[in-house]
PDB file of C-alpha atoms in Angstrom:
ATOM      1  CA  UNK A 262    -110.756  63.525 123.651  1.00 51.00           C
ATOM      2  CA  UNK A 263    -111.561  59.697 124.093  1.00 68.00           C
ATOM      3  CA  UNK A 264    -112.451  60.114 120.348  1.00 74.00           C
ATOM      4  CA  UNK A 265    -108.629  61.529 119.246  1.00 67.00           C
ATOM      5  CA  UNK A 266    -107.511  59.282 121.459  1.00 71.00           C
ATOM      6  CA  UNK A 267    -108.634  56.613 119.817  1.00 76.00           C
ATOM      7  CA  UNK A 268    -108.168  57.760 116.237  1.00 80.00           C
ATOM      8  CA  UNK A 269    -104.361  58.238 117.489  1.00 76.00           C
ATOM      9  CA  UNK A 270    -104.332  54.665 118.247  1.00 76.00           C
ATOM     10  CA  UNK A 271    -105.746  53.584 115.217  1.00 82.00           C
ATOM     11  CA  UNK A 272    -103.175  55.227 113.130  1.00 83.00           C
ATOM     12  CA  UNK A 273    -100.011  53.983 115.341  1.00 84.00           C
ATOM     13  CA  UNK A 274    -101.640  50.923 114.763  1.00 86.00           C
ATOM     14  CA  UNK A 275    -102.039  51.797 111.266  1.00 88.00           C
ATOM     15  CA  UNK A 276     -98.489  52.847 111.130  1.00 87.00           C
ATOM     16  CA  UNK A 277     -97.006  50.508 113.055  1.00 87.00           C
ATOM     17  CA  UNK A 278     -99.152  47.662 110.600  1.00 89.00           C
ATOM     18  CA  UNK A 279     -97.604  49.645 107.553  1.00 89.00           C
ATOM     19  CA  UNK A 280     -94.259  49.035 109.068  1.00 88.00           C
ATOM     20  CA  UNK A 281     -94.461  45.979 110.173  1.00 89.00           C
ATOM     21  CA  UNK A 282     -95.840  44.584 106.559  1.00 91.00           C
ATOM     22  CA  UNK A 283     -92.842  47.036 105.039  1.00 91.00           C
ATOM     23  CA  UNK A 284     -90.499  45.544 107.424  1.00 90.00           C
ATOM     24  CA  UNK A 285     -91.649  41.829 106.224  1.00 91.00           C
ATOM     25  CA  UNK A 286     -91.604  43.147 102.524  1.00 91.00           C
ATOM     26  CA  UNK A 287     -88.032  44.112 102.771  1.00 88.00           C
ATOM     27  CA  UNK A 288     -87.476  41.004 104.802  1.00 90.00           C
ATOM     28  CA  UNK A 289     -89.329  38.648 102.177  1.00 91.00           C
ATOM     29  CA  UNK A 290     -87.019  40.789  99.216  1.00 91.00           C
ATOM     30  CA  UNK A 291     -83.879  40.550 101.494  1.00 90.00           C
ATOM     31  CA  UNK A 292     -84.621  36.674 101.861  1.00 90.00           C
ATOM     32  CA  UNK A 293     -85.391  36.532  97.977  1.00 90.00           C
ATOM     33  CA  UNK A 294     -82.454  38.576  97.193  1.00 91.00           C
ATOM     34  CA  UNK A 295     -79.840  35.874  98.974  1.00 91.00           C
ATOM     35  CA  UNK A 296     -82.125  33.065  97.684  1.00 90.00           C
ATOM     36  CA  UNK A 297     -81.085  34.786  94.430  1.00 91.00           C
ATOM     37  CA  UNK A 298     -77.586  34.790  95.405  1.00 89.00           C
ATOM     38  CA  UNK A 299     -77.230  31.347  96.703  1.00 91.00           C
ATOM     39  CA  UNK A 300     -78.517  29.927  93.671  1.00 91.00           C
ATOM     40  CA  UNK A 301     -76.660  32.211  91.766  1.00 91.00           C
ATOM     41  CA  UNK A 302     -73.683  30.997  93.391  1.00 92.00           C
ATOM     42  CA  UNK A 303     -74.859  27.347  93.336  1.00 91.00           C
ATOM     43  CA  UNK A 304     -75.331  27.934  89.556  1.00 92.00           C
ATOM     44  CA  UNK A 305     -71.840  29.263  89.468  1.00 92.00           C
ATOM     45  CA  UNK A 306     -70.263  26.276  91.294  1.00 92.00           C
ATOM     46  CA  UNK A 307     -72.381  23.993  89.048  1.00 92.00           C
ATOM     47  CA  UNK A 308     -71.328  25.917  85.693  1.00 93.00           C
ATOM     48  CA  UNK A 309     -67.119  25.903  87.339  1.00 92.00           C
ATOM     49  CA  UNK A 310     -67.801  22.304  87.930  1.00 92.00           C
ATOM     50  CA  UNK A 311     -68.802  21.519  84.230  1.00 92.00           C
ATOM     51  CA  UNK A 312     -66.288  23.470  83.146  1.00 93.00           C
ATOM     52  CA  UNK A 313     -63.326  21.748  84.951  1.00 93.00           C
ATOM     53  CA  UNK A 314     -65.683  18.441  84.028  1.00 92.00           C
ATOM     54  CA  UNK A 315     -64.601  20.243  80.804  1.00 92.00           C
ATOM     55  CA  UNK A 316     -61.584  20.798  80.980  1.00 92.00           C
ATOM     56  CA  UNK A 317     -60.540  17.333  82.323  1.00 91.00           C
ATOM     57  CA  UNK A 318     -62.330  15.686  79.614  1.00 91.00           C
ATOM     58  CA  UNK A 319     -60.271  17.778  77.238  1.00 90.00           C
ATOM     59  CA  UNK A 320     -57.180  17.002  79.135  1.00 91.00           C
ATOM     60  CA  UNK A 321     -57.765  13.022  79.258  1.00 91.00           C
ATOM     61  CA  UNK A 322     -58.973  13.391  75.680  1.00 88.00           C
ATOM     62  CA  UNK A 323     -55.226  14.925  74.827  1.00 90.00           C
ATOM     63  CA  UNK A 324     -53.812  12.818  77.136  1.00 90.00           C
ATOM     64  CA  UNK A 325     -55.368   9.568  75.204  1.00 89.00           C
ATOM     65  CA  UNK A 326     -54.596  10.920  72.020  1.00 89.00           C
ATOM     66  CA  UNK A 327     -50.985  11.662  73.434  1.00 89.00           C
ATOM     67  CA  UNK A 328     -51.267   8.205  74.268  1.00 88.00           C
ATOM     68  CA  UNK A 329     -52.458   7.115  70.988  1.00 89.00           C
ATOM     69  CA  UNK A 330     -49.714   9.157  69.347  1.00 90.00           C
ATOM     70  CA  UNK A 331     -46.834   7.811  71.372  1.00 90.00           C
ATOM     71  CA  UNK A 332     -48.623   4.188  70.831  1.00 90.00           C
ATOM     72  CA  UNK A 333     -48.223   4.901  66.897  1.00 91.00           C
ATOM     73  CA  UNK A 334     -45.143   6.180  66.935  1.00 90.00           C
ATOM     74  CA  UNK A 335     -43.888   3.295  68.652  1.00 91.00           C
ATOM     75  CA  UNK A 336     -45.385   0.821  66.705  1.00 91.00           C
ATOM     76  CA  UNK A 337     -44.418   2.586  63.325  1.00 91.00           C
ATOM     77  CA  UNK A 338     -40.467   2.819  65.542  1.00 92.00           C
ATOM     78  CA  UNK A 339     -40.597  -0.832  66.070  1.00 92.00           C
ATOM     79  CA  UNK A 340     -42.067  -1.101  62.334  1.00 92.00           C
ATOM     80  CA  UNK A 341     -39.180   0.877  60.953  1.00 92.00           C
ATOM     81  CA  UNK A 342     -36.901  -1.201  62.919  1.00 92.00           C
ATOM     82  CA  UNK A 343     -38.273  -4.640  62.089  1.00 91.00           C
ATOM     83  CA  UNK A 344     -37.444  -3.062  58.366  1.00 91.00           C
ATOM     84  CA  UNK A 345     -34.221  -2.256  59.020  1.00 92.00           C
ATOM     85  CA  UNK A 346     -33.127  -5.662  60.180  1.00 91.00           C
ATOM     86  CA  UNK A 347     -35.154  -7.465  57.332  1.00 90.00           C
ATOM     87  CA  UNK A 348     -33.062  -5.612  55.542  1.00 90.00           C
ATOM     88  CA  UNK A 349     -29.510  -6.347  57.385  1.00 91.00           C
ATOM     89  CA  UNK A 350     -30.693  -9.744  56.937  1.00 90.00           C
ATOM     90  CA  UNK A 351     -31.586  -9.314  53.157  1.00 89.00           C
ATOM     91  CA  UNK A 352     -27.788  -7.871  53.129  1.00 91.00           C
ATOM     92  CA  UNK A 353     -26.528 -10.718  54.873  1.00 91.00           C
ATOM     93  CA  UNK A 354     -28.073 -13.312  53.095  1.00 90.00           C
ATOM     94  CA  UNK A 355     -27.006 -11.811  49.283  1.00 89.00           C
ATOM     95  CA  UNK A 356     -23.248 -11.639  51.048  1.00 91.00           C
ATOM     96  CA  UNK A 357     -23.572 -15.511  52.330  1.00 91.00           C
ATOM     97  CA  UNK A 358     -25.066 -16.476  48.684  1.00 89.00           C
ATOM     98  CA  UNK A 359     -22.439 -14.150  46.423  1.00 89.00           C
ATOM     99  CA  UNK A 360     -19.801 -16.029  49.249  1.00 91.00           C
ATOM    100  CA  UNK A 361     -21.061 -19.357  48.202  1.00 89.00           C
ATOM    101  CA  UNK A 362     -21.357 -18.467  44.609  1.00 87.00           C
ATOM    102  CA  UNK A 363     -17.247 -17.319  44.568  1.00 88.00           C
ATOM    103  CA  UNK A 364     -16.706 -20.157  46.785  1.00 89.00           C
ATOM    104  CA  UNK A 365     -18.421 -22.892  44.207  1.00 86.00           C
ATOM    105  CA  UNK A 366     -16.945 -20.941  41.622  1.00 85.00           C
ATOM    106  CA  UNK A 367     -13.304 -21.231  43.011  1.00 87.00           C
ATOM    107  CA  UNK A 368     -13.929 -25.091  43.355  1.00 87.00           C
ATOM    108  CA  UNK A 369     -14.861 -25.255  39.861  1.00 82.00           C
ATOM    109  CA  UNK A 370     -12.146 -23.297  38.660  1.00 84.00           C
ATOM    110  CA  UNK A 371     -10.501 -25.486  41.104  1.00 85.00           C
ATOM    111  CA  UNK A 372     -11.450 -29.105  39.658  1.00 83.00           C
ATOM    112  CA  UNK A 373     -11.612 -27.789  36.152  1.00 79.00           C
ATOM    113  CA  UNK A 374      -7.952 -26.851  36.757  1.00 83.00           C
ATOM    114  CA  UNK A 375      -7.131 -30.676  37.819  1.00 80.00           C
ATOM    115  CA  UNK A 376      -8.742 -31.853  35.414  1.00 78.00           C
ATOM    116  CA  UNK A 377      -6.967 -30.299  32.978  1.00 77.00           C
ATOM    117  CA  UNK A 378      -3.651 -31.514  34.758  1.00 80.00           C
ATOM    118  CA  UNK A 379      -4.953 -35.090  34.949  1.00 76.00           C
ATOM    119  CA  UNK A 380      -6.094 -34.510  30.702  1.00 74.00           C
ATOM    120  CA  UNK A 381      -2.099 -33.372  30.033  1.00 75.00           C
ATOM    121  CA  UNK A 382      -0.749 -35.444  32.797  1.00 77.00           C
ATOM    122  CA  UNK A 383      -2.375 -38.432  30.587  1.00 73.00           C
ATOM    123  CA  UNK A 384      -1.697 -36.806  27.420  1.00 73.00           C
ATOM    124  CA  UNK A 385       2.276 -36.493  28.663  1.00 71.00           C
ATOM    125  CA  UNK A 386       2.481 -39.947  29.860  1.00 71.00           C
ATOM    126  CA  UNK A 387       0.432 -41.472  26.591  1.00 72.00           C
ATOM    127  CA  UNK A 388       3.197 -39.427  24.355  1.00 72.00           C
ATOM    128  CA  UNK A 389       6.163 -40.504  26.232  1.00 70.00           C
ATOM    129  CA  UNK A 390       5.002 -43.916  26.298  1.00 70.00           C
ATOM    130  CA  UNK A 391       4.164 -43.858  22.634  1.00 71.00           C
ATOM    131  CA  UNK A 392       7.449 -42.130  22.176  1.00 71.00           C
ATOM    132  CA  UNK A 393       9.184 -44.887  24.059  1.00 72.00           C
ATOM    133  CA  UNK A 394       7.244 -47.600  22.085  1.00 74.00           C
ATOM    134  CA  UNK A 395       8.159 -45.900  18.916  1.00 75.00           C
ATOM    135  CA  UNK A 396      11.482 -46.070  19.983  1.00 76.00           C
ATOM    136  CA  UNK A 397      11.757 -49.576  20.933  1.00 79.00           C
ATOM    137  CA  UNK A 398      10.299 -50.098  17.641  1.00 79.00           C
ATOM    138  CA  UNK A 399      12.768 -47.931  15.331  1.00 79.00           C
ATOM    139  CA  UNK A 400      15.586 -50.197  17.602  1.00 80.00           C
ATOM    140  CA  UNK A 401      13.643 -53.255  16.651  1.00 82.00           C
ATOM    141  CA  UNK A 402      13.362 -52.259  13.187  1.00 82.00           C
ATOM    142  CA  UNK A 403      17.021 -51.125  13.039  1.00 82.00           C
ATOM    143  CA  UNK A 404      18.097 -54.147  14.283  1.00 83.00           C
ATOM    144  CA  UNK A 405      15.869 -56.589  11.636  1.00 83.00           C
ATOM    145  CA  UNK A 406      17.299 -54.498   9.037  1.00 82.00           C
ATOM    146  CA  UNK A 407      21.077 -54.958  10.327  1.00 81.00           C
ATOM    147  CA  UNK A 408      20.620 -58.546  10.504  1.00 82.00           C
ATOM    148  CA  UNK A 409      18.628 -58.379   6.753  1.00 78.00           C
ATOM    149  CA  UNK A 410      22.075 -56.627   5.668  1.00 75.00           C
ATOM    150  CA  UNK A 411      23.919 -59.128   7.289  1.00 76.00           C
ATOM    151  CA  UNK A 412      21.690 -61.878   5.650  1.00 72.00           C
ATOM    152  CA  UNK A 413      22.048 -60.100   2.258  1.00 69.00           C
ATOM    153  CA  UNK A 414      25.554 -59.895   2.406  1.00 70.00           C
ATOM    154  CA  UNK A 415      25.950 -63.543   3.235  1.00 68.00           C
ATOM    155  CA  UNK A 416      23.544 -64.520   0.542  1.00 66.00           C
ATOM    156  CA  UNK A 417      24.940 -61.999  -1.960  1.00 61.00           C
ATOM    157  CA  UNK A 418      20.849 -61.507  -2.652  1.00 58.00           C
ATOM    158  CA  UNK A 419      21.160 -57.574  -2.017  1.00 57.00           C
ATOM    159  CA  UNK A 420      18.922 -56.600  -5.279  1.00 64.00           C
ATOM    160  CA  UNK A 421      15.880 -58.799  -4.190  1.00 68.00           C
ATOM    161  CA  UNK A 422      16.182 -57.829  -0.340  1.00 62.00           C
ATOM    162  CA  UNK A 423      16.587 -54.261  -1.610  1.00 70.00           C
ATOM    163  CA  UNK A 424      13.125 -54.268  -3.303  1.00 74.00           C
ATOM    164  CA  UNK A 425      11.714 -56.281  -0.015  1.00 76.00           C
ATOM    165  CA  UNK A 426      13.247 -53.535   1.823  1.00 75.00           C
ATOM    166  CA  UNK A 427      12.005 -50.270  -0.286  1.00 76.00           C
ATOM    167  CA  UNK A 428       8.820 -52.769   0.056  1.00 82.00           C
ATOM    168  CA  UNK A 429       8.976 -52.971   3.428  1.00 82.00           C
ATOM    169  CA  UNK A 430       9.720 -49.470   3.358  1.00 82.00           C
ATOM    170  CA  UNK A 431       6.879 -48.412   2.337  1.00 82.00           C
ATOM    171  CA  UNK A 432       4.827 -50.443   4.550  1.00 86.00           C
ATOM    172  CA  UNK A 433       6.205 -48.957   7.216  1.00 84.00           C
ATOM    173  CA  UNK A 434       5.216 -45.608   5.671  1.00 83.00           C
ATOM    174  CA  UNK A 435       1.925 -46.307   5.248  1.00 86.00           C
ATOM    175  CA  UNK A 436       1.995 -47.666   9.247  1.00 85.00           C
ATOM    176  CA  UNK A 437       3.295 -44.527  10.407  1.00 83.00           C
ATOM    177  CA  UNK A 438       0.389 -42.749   8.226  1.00 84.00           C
ATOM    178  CA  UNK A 439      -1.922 -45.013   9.578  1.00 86.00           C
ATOM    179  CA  UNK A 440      -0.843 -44.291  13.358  1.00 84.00           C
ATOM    180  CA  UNK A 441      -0.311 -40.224  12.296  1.00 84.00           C
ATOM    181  CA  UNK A 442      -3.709 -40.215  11.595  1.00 86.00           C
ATOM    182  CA  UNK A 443      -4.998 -42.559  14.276  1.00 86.00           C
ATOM    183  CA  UNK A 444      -3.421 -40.359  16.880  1.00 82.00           C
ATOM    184  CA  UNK A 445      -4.726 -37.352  15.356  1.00 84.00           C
ATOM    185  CA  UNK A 446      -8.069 -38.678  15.323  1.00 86.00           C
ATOM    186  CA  UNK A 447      -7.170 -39.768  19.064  1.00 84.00           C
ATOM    187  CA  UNK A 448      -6.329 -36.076  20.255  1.00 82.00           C
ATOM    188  CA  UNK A 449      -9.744 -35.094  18.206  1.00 85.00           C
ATOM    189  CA  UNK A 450     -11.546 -37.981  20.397  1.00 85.00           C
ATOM    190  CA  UNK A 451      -9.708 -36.476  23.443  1.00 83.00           C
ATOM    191  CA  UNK A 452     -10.341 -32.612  22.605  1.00 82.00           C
ATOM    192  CA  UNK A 453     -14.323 -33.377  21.904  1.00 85.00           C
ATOM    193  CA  UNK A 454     -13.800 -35.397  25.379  1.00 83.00           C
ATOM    194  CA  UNK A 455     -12.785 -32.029  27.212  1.00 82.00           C
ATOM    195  CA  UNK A 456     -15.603 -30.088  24.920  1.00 84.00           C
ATOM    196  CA  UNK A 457     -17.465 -32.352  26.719  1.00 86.00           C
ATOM    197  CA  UNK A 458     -16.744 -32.298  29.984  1.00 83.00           C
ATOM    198  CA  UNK A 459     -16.709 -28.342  29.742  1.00 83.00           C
ATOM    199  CA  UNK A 460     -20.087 -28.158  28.705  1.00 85.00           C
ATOM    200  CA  UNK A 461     -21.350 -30.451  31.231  1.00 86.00           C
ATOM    201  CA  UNK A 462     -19.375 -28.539  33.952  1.00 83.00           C
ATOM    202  CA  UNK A 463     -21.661 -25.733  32.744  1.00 85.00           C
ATOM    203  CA  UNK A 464     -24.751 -27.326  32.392  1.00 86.00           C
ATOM    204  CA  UNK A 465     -23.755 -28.463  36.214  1.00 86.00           C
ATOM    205  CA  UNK A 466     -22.928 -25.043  37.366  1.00 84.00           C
ATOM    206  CA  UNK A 467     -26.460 -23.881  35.336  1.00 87.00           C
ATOM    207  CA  UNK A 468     -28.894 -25.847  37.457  1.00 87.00           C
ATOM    208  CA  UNK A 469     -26.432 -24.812  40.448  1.00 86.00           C
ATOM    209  CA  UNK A 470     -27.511 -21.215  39.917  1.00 86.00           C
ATOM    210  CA  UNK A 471     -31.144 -22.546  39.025  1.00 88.00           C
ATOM    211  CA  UNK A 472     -31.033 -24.586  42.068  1.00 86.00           C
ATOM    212  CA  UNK A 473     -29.547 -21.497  43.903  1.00 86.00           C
ATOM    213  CA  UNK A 474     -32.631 -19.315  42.491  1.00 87.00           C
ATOM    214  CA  UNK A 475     -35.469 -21.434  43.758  1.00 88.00           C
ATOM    215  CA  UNK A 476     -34.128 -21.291  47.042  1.00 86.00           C
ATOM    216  CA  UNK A 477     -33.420 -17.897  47.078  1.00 86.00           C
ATOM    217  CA  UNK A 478     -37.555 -17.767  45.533  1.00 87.00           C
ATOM    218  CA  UNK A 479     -38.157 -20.412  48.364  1.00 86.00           C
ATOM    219  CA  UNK A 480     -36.447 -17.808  51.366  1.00 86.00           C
ATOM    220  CA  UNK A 481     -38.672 -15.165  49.421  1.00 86.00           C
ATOM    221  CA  UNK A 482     -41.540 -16.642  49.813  1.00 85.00           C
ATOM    222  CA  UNK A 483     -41.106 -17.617  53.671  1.00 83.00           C
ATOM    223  CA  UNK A 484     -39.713 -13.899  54.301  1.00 81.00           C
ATOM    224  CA  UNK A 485     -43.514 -12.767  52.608  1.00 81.00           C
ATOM    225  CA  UNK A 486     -45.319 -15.753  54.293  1.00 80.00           C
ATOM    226  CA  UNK A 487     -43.976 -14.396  58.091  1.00 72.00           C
TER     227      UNK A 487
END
């Protein structure tokens, strides 16, 4: 009896050993098991924290090259705009210089004009006066040959003062050829004069529009320089 007694002992004890290392097996795999499970979940959290990491990185990245976008656009905006008024002010400046061109040109057309009065102005008061001297002296000359009549009579000489007259005559002829052709050759010294002073009003208004050019070459250049 003592014997079974204590071979039933040994195998509760046997049993109970069994258990109790089953019991620590299944506590050792439980413990594993949410060991597992933690770090799975820490590996989870780590992997949802790159990826929002990620995600942000992605989103700054966009935002930057939002940024970089709007920054472009901006500057090509302020670009286009800086073109636009270059160009208002290209408009403005052709409109000032074609102003100053039909201005200089009306003062040309302007002086030309009084010069041409001042030319037949002169031209009027040269004729009249030479009209008036060439009157005084057809009076004069009238009158010498009255008082050559009158002497002729008196003398009774009228074939000799006849010839000194038809002499005289022709004198005078020649004189009047001689001042036809002197005031012809006047009028040609007085046209070349206003040939003249047209081309050199031209030669003037040339190196205007030269002068005119270079600075338009100078604002150019400025314009290119800024």
């Amino acid at each position: 009896l003592s014997t079974l007694q204590n071979t039933g002992i040994q195998r509760e004890r046997e049993r109970e050993r069994r258990e109790e290392r089953e019991r620590e097996r299944g506590e050792k795999r439980e413990r594993e098991r949410e060991e597992r499970g933690e770090r799975e979940r820490e590996e989870r959290e780590r992997e949802r924290e790159r990826e929002r990491e990620r995600r942000e990185k992605e989103r700054e990245g966009e935002r930057e090259e939002r940024g970089r976008e709007e920054e472009r656009g901006e500057r090509e905006r302020r670009e286009r705009e800086r073109e636009r008024e270059r160009e208002r002010e290209r408009e403005r400046e052709r409109e000032r210089r074609e102003k100053r061109e039909r201005e200089r040109e009306r003062r040309e057309r302007e002086r030309d004009r009084d010069i041409e009065r001042d030319i037949e102005r002169d031209r009027d008061d040269r004729r009249v006066e030479c009209e008036s001297e060439r009157e005084r002296e057809r009076e004069r000359e009238r009158e010498r040959e009255r008082r050559e009549r009158e002497r002729e009579r008196e003398r009774g000489e009228r074939g000799e003062r006849t010839r000194e007259r038809e002499k005289r005559e022709r004198e005078r002829e020649k004189e009047r050829e001689r001042e036809k052709r002197e005031r012809e050759r006047e009028r040609e010294r007085e046209r070349e004069r206003a040939r003249e002073r047209a081309r050199e009003r031209e030669r003037e208004r040339e190196r205007e529009r030269e002068r005119e050019r270079e600075r338009e070459r100078e604002r150019e250049r400025r314009k290119k320089e800024e």
